[in-house]
Each structure stands twice: as structure tokens, then as C-alpha cells.
Coordinates of C-alpha atoms and ligand atoms in Angstrom, one line a residue:
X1 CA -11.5 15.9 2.0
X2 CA -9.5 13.2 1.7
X3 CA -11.5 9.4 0.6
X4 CA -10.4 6.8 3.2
X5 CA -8.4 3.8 1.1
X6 CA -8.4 0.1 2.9
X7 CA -6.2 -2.5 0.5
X8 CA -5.4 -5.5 1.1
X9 CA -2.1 -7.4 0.7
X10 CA -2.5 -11.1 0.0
X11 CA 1.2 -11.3 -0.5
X12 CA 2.3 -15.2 -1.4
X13 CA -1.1 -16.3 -0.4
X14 CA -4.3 -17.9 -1.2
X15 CA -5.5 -20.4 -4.5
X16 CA -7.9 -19.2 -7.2
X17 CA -10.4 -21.6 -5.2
X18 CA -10.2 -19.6 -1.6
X19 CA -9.3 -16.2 -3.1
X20 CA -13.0 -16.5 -5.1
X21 CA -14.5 -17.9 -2.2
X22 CA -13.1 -15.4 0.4
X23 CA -14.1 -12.4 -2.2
X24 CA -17.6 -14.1 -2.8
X25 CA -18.2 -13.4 1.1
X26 CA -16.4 -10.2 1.5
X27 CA -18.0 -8.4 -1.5
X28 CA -21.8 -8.2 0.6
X29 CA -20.3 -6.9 3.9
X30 CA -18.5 -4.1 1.9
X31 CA -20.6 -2.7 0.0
X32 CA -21.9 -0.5 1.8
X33 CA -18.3 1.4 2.7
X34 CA -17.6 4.6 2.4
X35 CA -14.0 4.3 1.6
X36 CA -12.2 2.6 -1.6
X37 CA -11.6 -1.0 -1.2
X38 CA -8.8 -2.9 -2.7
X39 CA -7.3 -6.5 -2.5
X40 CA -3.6 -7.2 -4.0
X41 CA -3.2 -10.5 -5.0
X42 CA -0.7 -12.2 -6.5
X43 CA -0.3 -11.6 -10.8
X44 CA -1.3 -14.9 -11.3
X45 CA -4.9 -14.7 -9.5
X46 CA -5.5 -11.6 -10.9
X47 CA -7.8 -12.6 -13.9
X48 CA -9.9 -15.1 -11.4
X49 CA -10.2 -12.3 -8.7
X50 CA -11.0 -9.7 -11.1
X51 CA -14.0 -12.2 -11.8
X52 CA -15.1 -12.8 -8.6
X53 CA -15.0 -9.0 -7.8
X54 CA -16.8 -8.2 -10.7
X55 CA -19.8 -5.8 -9.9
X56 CA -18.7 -5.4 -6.1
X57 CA -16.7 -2.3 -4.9
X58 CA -13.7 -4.0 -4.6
X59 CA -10.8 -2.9 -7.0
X60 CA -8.1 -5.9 -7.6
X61 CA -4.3 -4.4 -7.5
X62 CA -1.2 -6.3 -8.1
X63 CA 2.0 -6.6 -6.2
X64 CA 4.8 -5.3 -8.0
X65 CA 5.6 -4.7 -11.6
X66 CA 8.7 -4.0 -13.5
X67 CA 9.8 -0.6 -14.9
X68 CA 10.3 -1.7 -18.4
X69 CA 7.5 -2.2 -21.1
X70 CA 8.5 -5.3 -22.2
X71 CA 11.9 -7.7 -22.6
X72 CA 14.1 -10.0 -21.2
X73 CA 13.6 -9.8 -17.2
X74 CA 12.5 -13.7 -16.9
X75 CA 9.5 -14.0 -14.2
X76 CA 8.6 -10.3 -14.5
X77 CA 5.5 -8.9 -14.9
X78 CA 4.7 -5.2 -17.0
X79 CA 2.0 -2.5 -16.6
X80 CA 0.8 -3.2 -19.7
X81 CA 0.0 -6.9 -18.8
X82 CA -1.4 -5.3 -15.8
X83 CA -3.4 -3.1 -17.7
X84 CA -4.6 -5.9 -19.5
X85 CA -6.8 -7.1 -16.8
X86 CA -8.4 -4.3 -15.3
X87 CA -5.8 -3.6 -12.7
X88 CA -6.0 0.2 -10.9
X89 CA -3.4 -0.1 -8.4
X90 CA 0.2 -2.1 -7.7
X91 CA 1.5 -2.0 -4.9
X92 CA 5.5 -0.5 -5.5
X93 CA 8.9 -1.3 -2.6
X94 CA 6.9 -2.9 -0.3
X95 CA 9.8 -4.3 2.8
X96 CA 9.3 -7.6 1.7
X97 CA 10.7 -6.6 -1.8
X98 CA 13.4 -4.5 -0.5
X99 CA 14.4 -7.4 2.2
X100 CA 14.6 -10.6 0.2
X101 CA 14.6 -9.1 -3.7
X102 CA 17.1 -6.4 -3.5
X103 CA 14.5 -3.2 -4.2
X104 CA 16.4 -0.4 -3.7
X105 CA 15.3 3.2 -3.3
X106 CA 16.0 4.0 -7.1
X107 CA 14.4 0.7 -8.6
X108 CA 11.4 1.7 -6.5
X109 CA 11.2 4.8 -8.1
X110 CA 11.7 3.2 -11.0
X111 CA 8.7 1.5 -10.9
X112 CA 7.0 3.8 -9.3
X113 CA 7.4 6.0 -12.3
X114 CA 6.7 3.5 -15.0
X115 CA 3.3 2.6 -13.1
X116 CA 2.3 6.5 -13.1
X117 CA 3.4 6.8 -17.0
X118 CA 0.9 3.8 -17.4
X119 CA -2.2 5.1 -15.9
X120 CA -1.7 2.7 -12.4
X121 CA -2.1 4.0 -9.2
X122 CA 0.9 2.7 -7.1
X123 CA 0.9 2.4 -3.6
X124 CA 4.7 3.5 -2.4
X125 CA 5.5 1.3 0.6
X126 CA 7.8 3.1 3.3
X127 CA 8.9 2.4 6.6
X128 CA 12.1 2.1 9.5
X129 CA 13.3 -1.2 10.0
X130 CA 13.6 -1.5 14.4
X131 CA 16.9 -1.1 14.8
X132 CA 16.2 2.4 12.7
X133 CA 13.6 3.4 15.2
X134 CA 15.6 2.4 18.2
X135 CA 19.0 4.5 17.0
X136 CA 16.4 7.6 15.9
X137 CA 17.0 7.5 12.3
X138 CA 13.6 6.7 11.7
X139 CA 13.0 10.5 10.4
X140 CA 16.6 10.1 8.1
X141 CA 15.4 6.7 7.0
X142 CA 12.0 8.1 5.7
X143 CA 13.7 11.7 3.9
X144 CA 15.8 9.3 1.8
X145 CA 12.9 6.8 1.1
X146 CA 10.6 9.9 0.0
X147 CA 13.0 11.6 -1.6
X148 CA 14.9 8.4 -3.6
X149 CA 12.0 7.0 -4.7
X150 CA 9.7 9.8 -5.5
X151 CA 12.0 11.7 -7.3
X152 CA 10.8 12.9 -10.7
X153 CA 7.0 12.2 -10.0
X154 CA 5.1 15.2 -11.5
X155 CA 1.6 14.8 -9.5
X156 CA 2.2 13.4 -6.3
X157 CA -0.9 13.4 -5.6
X158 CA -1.4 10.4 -8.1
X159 CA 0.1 8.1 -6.4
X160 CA -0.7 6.6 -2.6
X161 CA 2.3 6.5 0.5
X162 CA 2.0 3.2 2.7
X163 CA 4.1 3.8 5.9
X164 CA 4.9 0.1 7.2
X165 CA 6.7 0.5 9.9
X166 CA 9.1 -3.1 9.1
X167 CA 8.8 -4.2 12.5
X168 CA 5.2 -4.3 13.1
X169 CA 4.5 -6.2 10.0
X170 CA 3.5 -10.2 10.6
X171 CA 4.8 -9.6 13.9
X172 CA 1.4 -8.4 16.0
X173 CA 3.0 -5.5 17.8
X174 CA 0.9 -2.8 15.7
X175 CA 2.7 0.9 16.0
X176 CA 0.5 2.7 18.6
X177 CA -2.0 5.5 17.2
X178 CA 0.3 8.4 18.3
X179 CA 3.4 6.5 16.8
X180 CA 1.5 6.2 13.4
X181 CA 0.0 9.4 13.7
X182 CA 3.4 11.3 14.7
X183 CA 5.0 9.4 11.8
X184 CA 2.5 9.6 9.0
X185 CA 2.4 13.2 9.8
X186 CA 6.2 13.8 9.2
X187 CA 5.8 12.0 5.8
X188 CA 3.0 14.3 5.3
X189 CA 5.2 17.5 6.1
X190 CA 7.9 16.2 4.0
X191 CA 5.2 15.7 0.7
X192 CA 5.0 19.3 1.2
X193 CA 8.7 20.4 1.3
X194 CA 9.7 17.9 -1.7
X195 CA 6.7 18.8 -3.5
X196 CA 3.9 21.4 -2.6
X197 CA 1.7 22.1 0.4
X198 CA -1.4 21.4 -1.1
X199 CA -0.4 18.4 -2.7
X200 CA 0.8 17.4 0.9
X201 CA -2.8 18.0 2.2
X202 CA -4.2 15.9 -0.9
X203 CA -2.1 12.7 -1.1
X204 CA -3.3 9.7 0.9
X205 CA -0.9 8.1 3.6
X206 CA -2.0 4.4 4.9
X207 CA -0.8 2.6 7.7
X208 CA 0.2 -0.9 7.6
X209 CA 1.4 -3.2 10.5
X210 CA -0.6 -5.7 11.4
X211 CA -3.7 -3.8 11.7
X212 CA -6.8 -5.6 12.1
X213 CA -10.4 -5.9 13.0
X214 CA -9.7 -4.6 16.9
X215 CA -7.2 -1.8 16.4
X216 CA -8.2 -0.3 13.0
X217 CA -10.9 2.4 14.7
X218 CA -8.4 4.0 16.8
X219 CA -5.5 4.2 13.9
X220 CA -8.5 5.2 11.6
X221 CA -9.6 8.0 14.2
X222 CA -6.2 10.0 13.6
X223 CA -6.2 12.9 11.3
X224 CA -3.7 12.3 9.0
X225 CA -4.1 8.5 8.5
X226 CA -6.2 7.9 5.5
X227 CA -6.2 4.3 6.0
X228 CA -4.6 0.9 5.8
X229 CA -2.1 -1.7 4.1
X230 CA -3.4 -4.8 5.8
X231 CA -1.5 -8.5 5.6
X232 CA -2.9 -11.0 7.6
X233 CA -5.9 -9.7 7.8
X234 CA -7.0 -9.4 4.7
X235 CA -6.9 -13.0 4.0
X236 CA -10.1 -13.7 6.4
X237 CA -13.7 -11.8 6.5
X238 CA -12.1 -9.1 9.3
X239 CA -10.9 -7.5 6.4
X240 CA -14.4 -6.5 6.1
X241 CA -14.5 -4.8 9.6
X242 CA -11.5 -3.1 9.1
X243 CA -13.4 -1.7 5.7
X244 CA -16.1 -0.6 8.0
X245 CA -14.6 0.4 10.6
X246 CA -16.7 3.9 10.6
X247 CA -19.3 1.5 11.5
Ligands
LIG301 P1 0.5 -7.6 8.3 O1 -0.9 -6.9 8.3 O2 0.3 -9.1 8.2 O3 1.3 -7.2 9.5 O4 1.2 -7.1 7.0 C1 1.3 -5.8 6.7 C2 1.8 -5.6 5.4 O5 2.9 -5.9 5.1 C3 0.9 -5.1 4.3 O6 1.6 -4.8 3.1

């Protein structure tokens, strides 16, 4: 019922020269996939990736936008501009934002709201920071996330939930599949208390944590992870093996 969703994050990565030439080689090995396929690049390589994707299956997304439509925020970038190119998704409070640009729960939602009100899909990054797991807040942690920076949305089902656990990302220790499984399942159950049951059985929940070409079947075979936020790994051709990993 629910369509499997691989993206990729390039974060502050890659030239308009490797980008084209990494997307030229990813765009036959995915074709065939029977999930959606993304790649978030950085604003400034959207135009040149939207053109190397062009006729492939692989959406471009962006990494953040501001909340306001237009004005003085110096270095931001709007929906509309977005919107300009092409752009489905943006990725919306991923940890990196919140650790090092001061995203908060409420500027996450809103931007998260500002991307629905423009027609974007944004993909709502969540997740425990390690010492959160280890002290058993992770559950406290997530309510407040979820509930913070959702607040207001009308179709939840409109947007997608990332849980990135923040200490498995760019560090190699992947959450195992029952810790991603247990987890994404809470946020699941939560959807349906802060919203409704059956939008809770709709919405899609990714993992991301450095997943990659060898672990991606086992987090994929759980039942409530719809698929995956990947880093590192979407900057080489595993990316396509994680796309097909029902292969
Ligand atoms: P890695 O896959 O490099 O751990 O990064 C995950 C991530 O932050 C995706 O948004």
C-alpha cells in the first residue's frame, strides 16, 4: 500500500561536473525501480542536476528552504525559487541544520508549513541525539519533534518523516533493523494519536543512518520502514543498489 521512497542527501557535496556525471550513470541502473527515487542536492546544482536527470526517474529535491516568500534573509533560498526549477521535495530540520544553524522545532515547522502551502513535498528529518537514547528519552525526544514541528499540518499524509537516528549518521554504526523498526513504529503510532489512524497507516517513514548498499535489504525488509535518507552513499553508484534493493 505504501510506494517505497529512496532519496538521497548530497548535503555540501559534489560540482556540477561530478553531480552530472554521477547522475548520467545512476539514471540506467534505476530505472527499472519500483520505488520513487530522489537526489537532494545542494540549491545551487539544482538547475544542472535537474538537466542531467531529465527523462530518468529520478526526482531532484533541495535541502532546506526558508518559510517566508520572499525578503531580506541574505543567503536564503524560497519555495517559489524552488518551484522555479522543477523541484518536488526539500528536505525540512535535518540534524545537521538543527546542530550547526540553530533549527529549532518551531522553525522546522515553519518551514515545513510554507513548503506544504507551496505545493513541495518536504521530507521532516527526526531523530535522538546518543546521549538521548542512552538516558531513554529517545521516545520524549521524538513526541516533541512530531508534535513541535508538525503542528498545524492539515494532510499529514502530504508530507514524508525521516527518522535519523543523529548518532548513526556519517558515523558507520547503522541502527540495527529491530532498533529502526521499533522506532519508526513509535513515530508511526504517534502520526496516529496527533493526527488520525489511517493517515498513520498512509504517511511514509524513512530511515537514514548510514545505510548503504550491504545493510539496506534487511532495514527495507521491516514493515513499517518505507525506505531511506541516505548520505554517503548516495554520492557513489551504491546508491543504485540501495534503489534496488528488492532486487
Ligand atoms: P549518512 O548516510 O552519510 O550516514 O547520512 C545520513 C543522512 O544524514 C541523510 O540525511
Amino acid at each position: 500500500m505504501r510506494k517505497p521512497f529512496i532519496a538521497g542527501n548530497w548535503k555540501m557535496n559534489m560540482t556540477v561536473a561530478s553531480g552530472t556525471k554521477l547522475i548520467e550513470e545512476l539514471k540506467p541502473l534505476v530505472k527499472d525501480a519500483n520505488c520513487d527515487v530522489a537526489l537532494c542536492v545542494p540549491a545551487i546544482l539544482i538547475p544542472a542536476m535537474k538537466k542531467a536527470a531529465e527523462g530518468s526517474n529520478i526526482e531532484i529535491g533541495a535541502e532546506n528552504m526558508h518559510w517566508a516568500k520572499s525578503g531580506a534573509f541574505t543567503g536564503e533560498i524560497s519555495a517559489d525559487m524552488l518551484k522555479d526549477y522543477g523541484v518536488k521535495y526539500v528536505i525540512i530540520g535535518h540534524s545537521e541544520r538543527r546542530q550547526y544553524f540553530g533549527e529549532t522545532d518551531e522553525t522546522v515547522n515553519k518551514r515545513t508549513l510554507a513548503a506544504l502551502e507551496a505545493g513541495l513535498t518536504p521530507i521532516v528529518c527526526v531523530g535522538e541525539l546518543l546521549e538521548e537514547r542512552e538516558n531513554g528519552k529517545t521516545e520524549a525526544v521524538l513526541d516533541r519533534q512530531l508534535k513541535v514541528g508538525l503542528n498545524g499540518i492539515e494532510d499529514i499524509t502530504k508530507i514524508v518523516i525521516a527518522y535519523e537516528p543523529v548518532w548513526a549518521i556519517g558515523t558507520g554504526k547503522t541502527a540495527t533493523d529491530e532498533q529502526a523498526q521499533e522506532t519508526i513504529a513509535y513515530i508511526r503510532k504517534k502520526i496516529g494519536e496527533l493526527f488520525c489512524p489511517k493517515c498513520a497507516e498512509k504517511i511514509i517513514i524513512q530511515y537514514g543512518g548510514s545505510m548503504n548498499a550491504g545493510n539496506c535489504k534487511g532495514l527495507m525488509a521491516q514493515p513499517d520502514i518505507d525506505g531511506g535518507l541516505i548520505g554517503g552513499a548516495s554520492l557513489k553508484t551504491d546508491f543504485a543498489t540501495i534503489v534496488n534493493f528488492d532486487k
